[in-house]
């Protein structure tokens, strides 16, 4: 993009491209013009003429889409295989430096909104203020602060240890007082914490119910990290709004439960699948390979039952989960969960925005929505891999300078593993 334009920051611009996917569908709008004023979309349509005197940005040959919405990231984890060590031991200043870099990288990859589901010391809330003040510094951030977890439980090192009905209620209140956008609870164990197992429940139903009641009383949505069928059932019974991962990993292997899947669909619980990783990571362990068919069958069972499936990345937890790596998760929604490319794109735009509580202003290109827009090379409705080739990013109507090196590096392999 021309640097002069980046410097001038006109209040009103008209963006032209080859075609537009508006975040909902059913297909492309050809020869679109999107009129932006004061950071919002004023009008978007085919064959419109730019009003006189308005600066026109021609994204010749590109496909225009809403900026992507990642429902599950960890800005405080630095996307190396030592991410847990880093977040546990880095001082606050060093952590903020790496978080700002993660936010910038995320935005450059075309992800204009993230929901951070686990930081340390509420630092993602501080970053939220920074990227709100300067939209070109990073995505819009919705943040949970440290997730609630049991003493010594999954991700205890983020500082959210609490137990008992009263403890859990107080922890939810603290998050509301600090201005969190969402409450996150570790309902089962997880892969990245030593001594924690995915199939183990962490809280009893009374504690989970208390957490959900307190969050809803304070006007906050609540989502749970849950892997095992028992943990998922507990969270559903407690009245949570969302479930992260939802792998159905039991002690003896993956066991997707049809009755439970039906309930997820009927209750409209948003399931954020954190599939996908950079290609070229280490191969699956023999146990993971053995469980893969049952895991994939569970994904298909949820899709066929009409469960709201949302695309998230879990960016930051490993080297193969880079910040801004959501395009790989969109591809996995197609390759593993069996979504059509159209539904996969919706799951990372309009559907994700609704699941994150910002469906009225994010995830669509339409009048009144925030002017968070990306231009990509190729045909993402035919092949979501086109999302890896982001050529233009606008946040709140402001063009974001893209680093060519950074863009090229995103499609390449790193080290590490892809464990949920
Ligand atoms: Zn996570």
XYZ file of C-alpha atoms and ligand atoms in Angstrom:
421
model
C 0.000 0.000 0.000
C 1.241 3.516 -0.796
C 2.949 5.004 2.211
C 1.450 8.429 1.553
C -1.976 6.973 2.078
C -0.874 5.284 5.317
C 0.302 8.634 6.632
C -2.704 10.728 5.633
C -5.431 8.552 7.211
C -8.440 10.070 5.441
C -11.710 9.848 7.400
C -13.660 8.661 4.349
C -12.431 6.087 1.850
C -13.995 3.910 -0.805
C -12.480 0.466 -1.284
C -12.833 -1.344 -4.582
C -11.865 -4.978 -5.223
C -12.570 -7.802 -7.668
C -15.175 -9.404 -5.416
C -16.495 -9.443 -1.872
C -17.489 -12.168 0.590
C -19.513 -10.337 3.241
C -18.987 -12.867 6.059
C -22.346 -14.493 5.662
C -22.833 -15.416 2.039
C -24.101 -17.197 0.036
C -21.365 -16.222 -2.432
C -19.387 -13.335 -3.860
C -20.549 -9.885 -4.772
C -18.708 -8.823 -7.938
C -17.110 -5.395 -8.466
C -17.858 -4.304 -4.922
C -17.394 -0.876 -3.483
C -17.210 -0.465 0.291
C -17.647 3.068 1.581
C -15.967 3.665 4.942
C -16.406 6.640 7.198
C -15.200 7.180 10.752
C -14.007 3.582 11.042
C -17.311 2.039 10.017
C -18.819 0.698 6.839
C -21.420 3.132 5.524
C -22.402 1.201 2.439
C -21.272 -1.965 0.651
C -22.570 -3.036 -2.718
C -22.013 -3.965 -6.310
C -21.674 -1.367 -9.060
C -21.691 1.638 -6.678
C -19.848 4.803 -7.705
C -17.558 6.409 -5.134
C -18.977 9.733 -3.925
C -17.120 12.765 -5.293
C -14.030 13.771 -3.365
C -13.648 10.473 -1.541
C -10.268 8.778 -1.731
C -10.558 5.479 -3.648
C -8.410 2.487 -2.692
C -8.227 -0.023 -5.525
C -7.480 -3.549 -4.379
C -7.187 -4.715 -7.955
C -7.736 -8.431 -8.408
C -8.174 -9.115 -4.691
C -11.038 -10.755 -2.844
C -12.341 -8.588 -0.020
C -13.599 -10.197 3.200
C -14.392 -9.127 6.753
C -11.350 -9.238 9.003
C -11.116 -12.688 10.585
C -12.340 -13.311 14.141
C -10.302 -15.776 16.230
C -12.421 -17.057 19.117
C -9.506 -18.569 21.058
C -5.997 -17.156 21.392
C -3.354 -16.668 24.090
C -1.407 -13.482 23.422
C 0.653 -14.096 26.570
C 2.008 -17.386 25.211
C 4.822 -16.718 22.778
C 4.227 -19.453 20.178
C 7.346 -21.432 20.979
C 7.591 -24.870 22.498
C 8.760 -23.096 25.688
C 5.627 -20.925 25.868
C 4.611 -22.206 29.323
C 8.054 -21.475 30.730
C 7.997 -17.987 29.176
C 4.597 -17.014 30.562
C 5.442 -18.447 33.987
C 8.762 -16.660 34.454
C 8.858 -13.541 32.261
C 8.485 -10.268 34.140
C 5.568 -8.044 33.295
C 7.523 -5.717 30.995
C 8.988 -8.591 28.976
C 5.599 -10.264 28.738
C 4.007 -7.073 27.440
C 6.708 -6.755 24.782
C 6.020 -10.258 23.468
C 2.254 -9.696 23.669
C 2.470 -6.519 21.595
C 4.461 -8.431 18.970
C 1.862 -11.218 19.015
C -0.938 -8.691 18.536
C 0.850 -7.004 15.609
C 1.556 -10.331 13.932
C -2.067 -11.412 14.400
C -3.382 -8.261 12.747
C -0.905 -8.492 9.846
C -2.265 -11.987 9.139
C -5.761 -10.537 8.679
C -7.169 -11.436 12.106
C -8.832 -8.206 13.238
C -10.641 -9.493 16.350
C -9.419 -12.002 18.941
C -10.869 -13.451 22.103
C -7.994 -14.043 24.505
C -8.927 -16.967 26.742
C -6.028 -16.993 29.157
C -3.372 -14.465 30.076
C -1.342 -13.653 33.170
C -1.987 -10.660 35.437
C -4.839 -9.415 33.203
C -2.259 -8.099 30.742
C -4.484 -8.771 27.722
C -6.915 -6.202 29.145
C -4.139 -3.664 29.142
C -3.308 -4.574 25.551
C -7.011 -4.280 24.737
C -6.826 -0.583 25.646
C -3.682 -0.116 23.549
C -5.158 -1.614 20.367
C -8.395 0.299 20.930
C -6.402 3.548 21.050
C -4.308 2.566 18.008
C -6.240 0.133 15.768
C -3.172 -0.440 13.578
C -1.233 -1.870 16.567
C -3.323 -5.036 16.833
C -6.756 -6.604 16.660
C -9.795 -5.713 18.731
C -9.215 -7.773 21.881
C -11.875 -9.425 24.008
C -10.289 -10.914 27.087
C -11.009 -13.279 29.943
C -7.967 -12.580 32.104
C -6.520 -15.651 33.873
C -8.814 -18.673 33.481
C -10.370 -20.128 36.628
C -8.622 -23.363 37.475
C -8.271 -25.632 40.487
C -5.150 -25.346 42.715
C -2.344 -26.929 40.668
C -4.816 -27.562 37.826
C -4.609 -26.934 34.086
C -2.763 -23.634 33.406
C -2.399 -22.892 37.145
C 0.699 -20.855 36.158
C -1.563 -18.150 34.708
C -2.627 -17.293 38.256
C -6.336 -18.148 38.245
C -6.372 -20.901 40.900
C -9.590 -21.067 42.905
C -11.926 -23.680 44.341
C -15.193 -24.143 46.203
C -18.490 -22.424 45.408
C -17.547 -19.241 47.273
C -14.055 -19.122 45.771
C -15.382 -19.552 42.265
C -18.027 -16.844 42.743
C -15.410 -14.418 44.089
C -13.097 -15.159 41.141
C -15.877 -14.405 38.650
C -16.666 -11.152 40.493
C -13.016 -10.133 40.372
C -12.987 -10.576 36.588
C -16.150 -8.524 36.210
C -14.690 -5.764 38.385
C -11.530 -5.683 36.301
C -13.564 -5.351 33.119
C -13.126 -8.791 31.533
C -15.300 -9.457 28.471
C -15.825 -13.133 29.173
C -15.190 -15.698 31.919
C -13.100 -18.769 31.120
C -13.106 -21.887 33.289
C -10.843 -24.915 32.969
C -13.433 -27.658 33.484
C -11.071 -30.507 32.639
C -7.325 -30.986 32.533
C -5.295 -30.197 29.436
C -2.254 -31.110 27.387
C 0.180 -28.286 28.090
C 0.229 -28.578 31.916
C 2.555 -31.101 33.531
C 0.592 -33.521 35.718
C -2.757 -32.592 34.153
C -4.822 -35.032 32.071
C -7.422 -34.095 29.477
C -9.971 -36.613 30.705
C -9.921 -35.475 34.358
C -12.658 -33.220 35.686
C -11.440 -30.254 37.698
C -14.597 -28.819 39.280
C -17.815 -30.282 40.648
C -21.173 -29.353 39.186
C -22.025 -27.020 42.079
C -18.901 -24.958 41.419
C -19.550 -24.827 37.679
C -23.166 -23.820 38.262
C -22.052 -21.086 40.659
C -19.557 -19.775 38.099
C -22.191 -19.647 35.336
C -24.803 -18.034 37.603
C -22.395 -15.400 38.859
C -21.123 -14.581 35.355
C -24.648 -14.250 33.965
C -25.771 -12.188 36.957
C -22.927 -9.784 36.133
C -23.800 -9.757 32.436
C -20.782 -11.767 31.271
C -20.720 -14.771 28.947
C -18.882 -17.846 30.220
C -17.004 -20.512 28.317
C -15.210 -23.669 29.455
C -12.166 -25.556 28.363
C -13.553 -29.131 28.329
C -12.283 -32.341 26.758
C -13.910 -35.404 28.334
C -17.563 -36.386 27.803
C -18.118 -36.101 31.585
C -16.556 -32.648 31.704
C -18.585 -31.511 28.697
C -21.795 -32.836 30.271
C -21.022 -30.963 33.512
C -20.534 -27.695 31.650
C -23.740 -28.137 29.638
C -25.694 -28.892 32.825
C -24.209 -25.809 34.504
C -25.545 -23.505 31.788
C -22.319 -22.344 30.089
C -22.547 -20.387 26.825
C -19.570 -21.955 25.096
C -17.174 -24.892 25.122
C -13.555 -24.804 23.950
C -11.959 -27.844 22.241
C -14.850 -30.267 22.991
C -12.773 -33.260 21.888
C -14.678 -35.979 23.828
C -11.311 -37.415 24.970
C -12.106 -39.926 27.720
C -9.598 -41.957 29.715
C -9.989 -44.903 27.340
C -10.048 -42.857 24.121
C -12.351 -40.542 22.196
C -16.024 -41.200 22.940
C -18.375 -38.726 21.252
C -21.796 -38.980 22.882
C -24.820 -38.574 20.593
C -27.217 -37.466 23.312
C -24.760 -34.870 24.533
C -24.093 -33.633 20.990
C -27.856 -33.227 20.483
C -28.010 -31.183 23.652
C -25.177 -28.917 22.472
C -27.194 -28.231 19.323
C -30.528 -27.730 21.112
C -29.085 -25.352 23.710
C -27.227 -23.353 21.069
C -23.909 -23.746 22.883
C -21.055 -22.407 20.739
C -18.311 -24.989 20.344
C -14.956 -23.443 19.522
C -12.832 -26.071 17.806
C -9.155 -25.287 18.049
C -8.084 -27.374 15.077
C -5.233 -26.723 12.691
C -1.543 -25.934 12.900
C 1.359 -25.038 10.680
C 2.158 -27.874 8.297
C 5.428 -29.712 8.808
C 5.251 -30.199 12.583
C 6.150 -33.521 14.164
C 3.918 -36.493 13.334
C 1.111 -37.624 15.647
C 2.073 -39.961 18.466
C 0.891 -43.560 17.937
C -1.878 -42.952 20.501
C -3.046 -39.739 18.763
C -3.013 -41.547 15.393
C -5.082 -44.357 16.874
C -7.672 -41.894 18.229
C -7.826 -39.755 15.088
C -10.713 -41.570 13.310
C -12.934 -41.387 16.419
C -11.981 -37.731 16.946
C -12.893 -36.862 13.353
C -16.146 -38.847 13.665
C -17.016 -36.716 16.707
C -16.452 -33.529 14.709
C -18.728 -34.800 11.947
C -21.344 -35.841 14.501
C -21.446 -32.292 15.871
C -21.619 -30.741 12.403
C -24.417 -33.057 11.284
C -26.391 -32.415 14.485
C -26.301 -28.673 13.786
C -24.008 -27.663 16.660
C -22.713 -24.078 16.263
C -19.089 -24.720 15.306
C -16.732 -21.787 15.718
C -13.211 -21.487 14.388
C -10.465 -20.763 16.919
C -6.725 -21.325 16.781
C -5.340 -21.607 20.337
C -2.531 -19.428 18.946
C 0.516 -19.123 21.137
C 0.638 -22.488 22.870
C 3.254 -24.090 20.557
C 5.574 -23.171 17.708
C 3.111 -24.765 15.256
C 0.360 -22.513 16.678
C 1.726 -19.122 15.591
C -0.048 -15.867 16.309
C -2.149 -15.014 13.278
C -2.311 -18.680 12.271
C -6.113 -18.806 12.050
C -6.010 -19.580 8.292
C -4.720 -23.046 9.161
C -7.667 -23.519 11.513
C -10.137 -22.479 8.794
C -8.577 -25.069 6.463
C -8.929 -27.703 9.196
C -12.628 -26.850 9.620
C -12.972 -28.121 6.021
C -10.422 -30.950 6.040
C -11.215 -32.419 9.469
C -14.694 -31.248 10.520
C -16.162 -31.505 7.005
C -17.543 -27.966 6.730
C -17.948 -26.482 3.269
C -15.458 -23.675 2.588
C -18.411 -21.227 2.849
C -19.352 -22.490 6.317
C -15.685 -22.563 7.361
C -15.319 -18.892 6.365
C -18.511 -18.053 8.265
C -17.132 -19.911 11.316
C -14.161 -17.514 11.340
C -16.169 -14.353 10.613
C -19.875 -13.827 11.339
C -20.426 -16.991 13.389
C -17.311 -16.378 15.489
C -18.309 -12.748 16.041
C -21.733 -13.816 17.350
C -20.167 -16.461 19.609
C -17.838 -13.796 21.015
C -20.740 -11.410 21.664
C -19.760 -8.865 18.982
C -21.996 -10.082 16.159
C -23.560 -6.634 15.802
C -20.314 -4.943 14.771
C -17.764 -7.584 13.704
C -17.527 -10.432 11.208
C -19.603 -8.896 8.400
C -19.070 -6.316 5.703
C -22.310 -4.382 5.907
C -23.546 -0.909 6.747
C -22.985 -0.104 10.424
C -20.292 -2.726 10.975
C -16.710 -1.858 11.935
C -14.556 -1.362 8.841
C -12.305 -4.331 9.592
C -11.524 -5.665 6.135
C -8.937 -7.837 4.437
C -7.961 -8.387 0.813
C -6.595 -11.772 -0.202
C -5.193 -13.211 -3.395
C -7.168 -16.164 -4.780
C -10.619 -17.643 -4.212
C -11.195 -18.456 -0.508
C -14.676 -19.880 -1.176
C -13.048 -22.493 -3.403
C -9.973 -22.964 -1.224
C -9.612 -21.377 2.238
C -5.825 -21.613 1.827
C -6.230 -18.268 0.022
C -6.447 -16.770 3.538
C -2.708 -17.410 3.856
C -2.105 -14.812 1.149
C -3.310 -11.625 2.840
C -2.375 -8.545 0.791
C -4.337 -5.783 2.535
C -5.685 -5.246 6.050
C -7.892 -2.437 7.337
C -8.735 -2.047 11.035
C -11.460 0.433 11.925
C -11.033 1.836 8.407
C -7.290 2.367 8.866
C -4.871 0.601 6.511
C -2.311 -1.595 8.264
C 1.251 -1.690 6.926
C 2.110 -5.292 6.039
C 5.576 -6.750 6.286
C 6.212 -8.850 3.141
C 8.647 -11.076 5.019
C 6.068 -11.775 7.674
C 3.385 -12.621 5.136
C 5.626 -15.088 3.326
C 6.762 -16.771 6.523
C 3.265 -17.665 7.661
C 2.768 -20.617 5.337
C 5.968 -22.329 6.312
C 6.634 -25.104 8.742
C 7.917 -24.721 12.269
C 8.675 -27.208 15.030
C 6.529 -28.524 17.842
C 3.407 -30.592 18.100
C -0.308 -30.084 17.589
C -1.826 -31.298 20.832
C -5.190 -29.967 21.962
Zn -6.385 -22.320 24.947
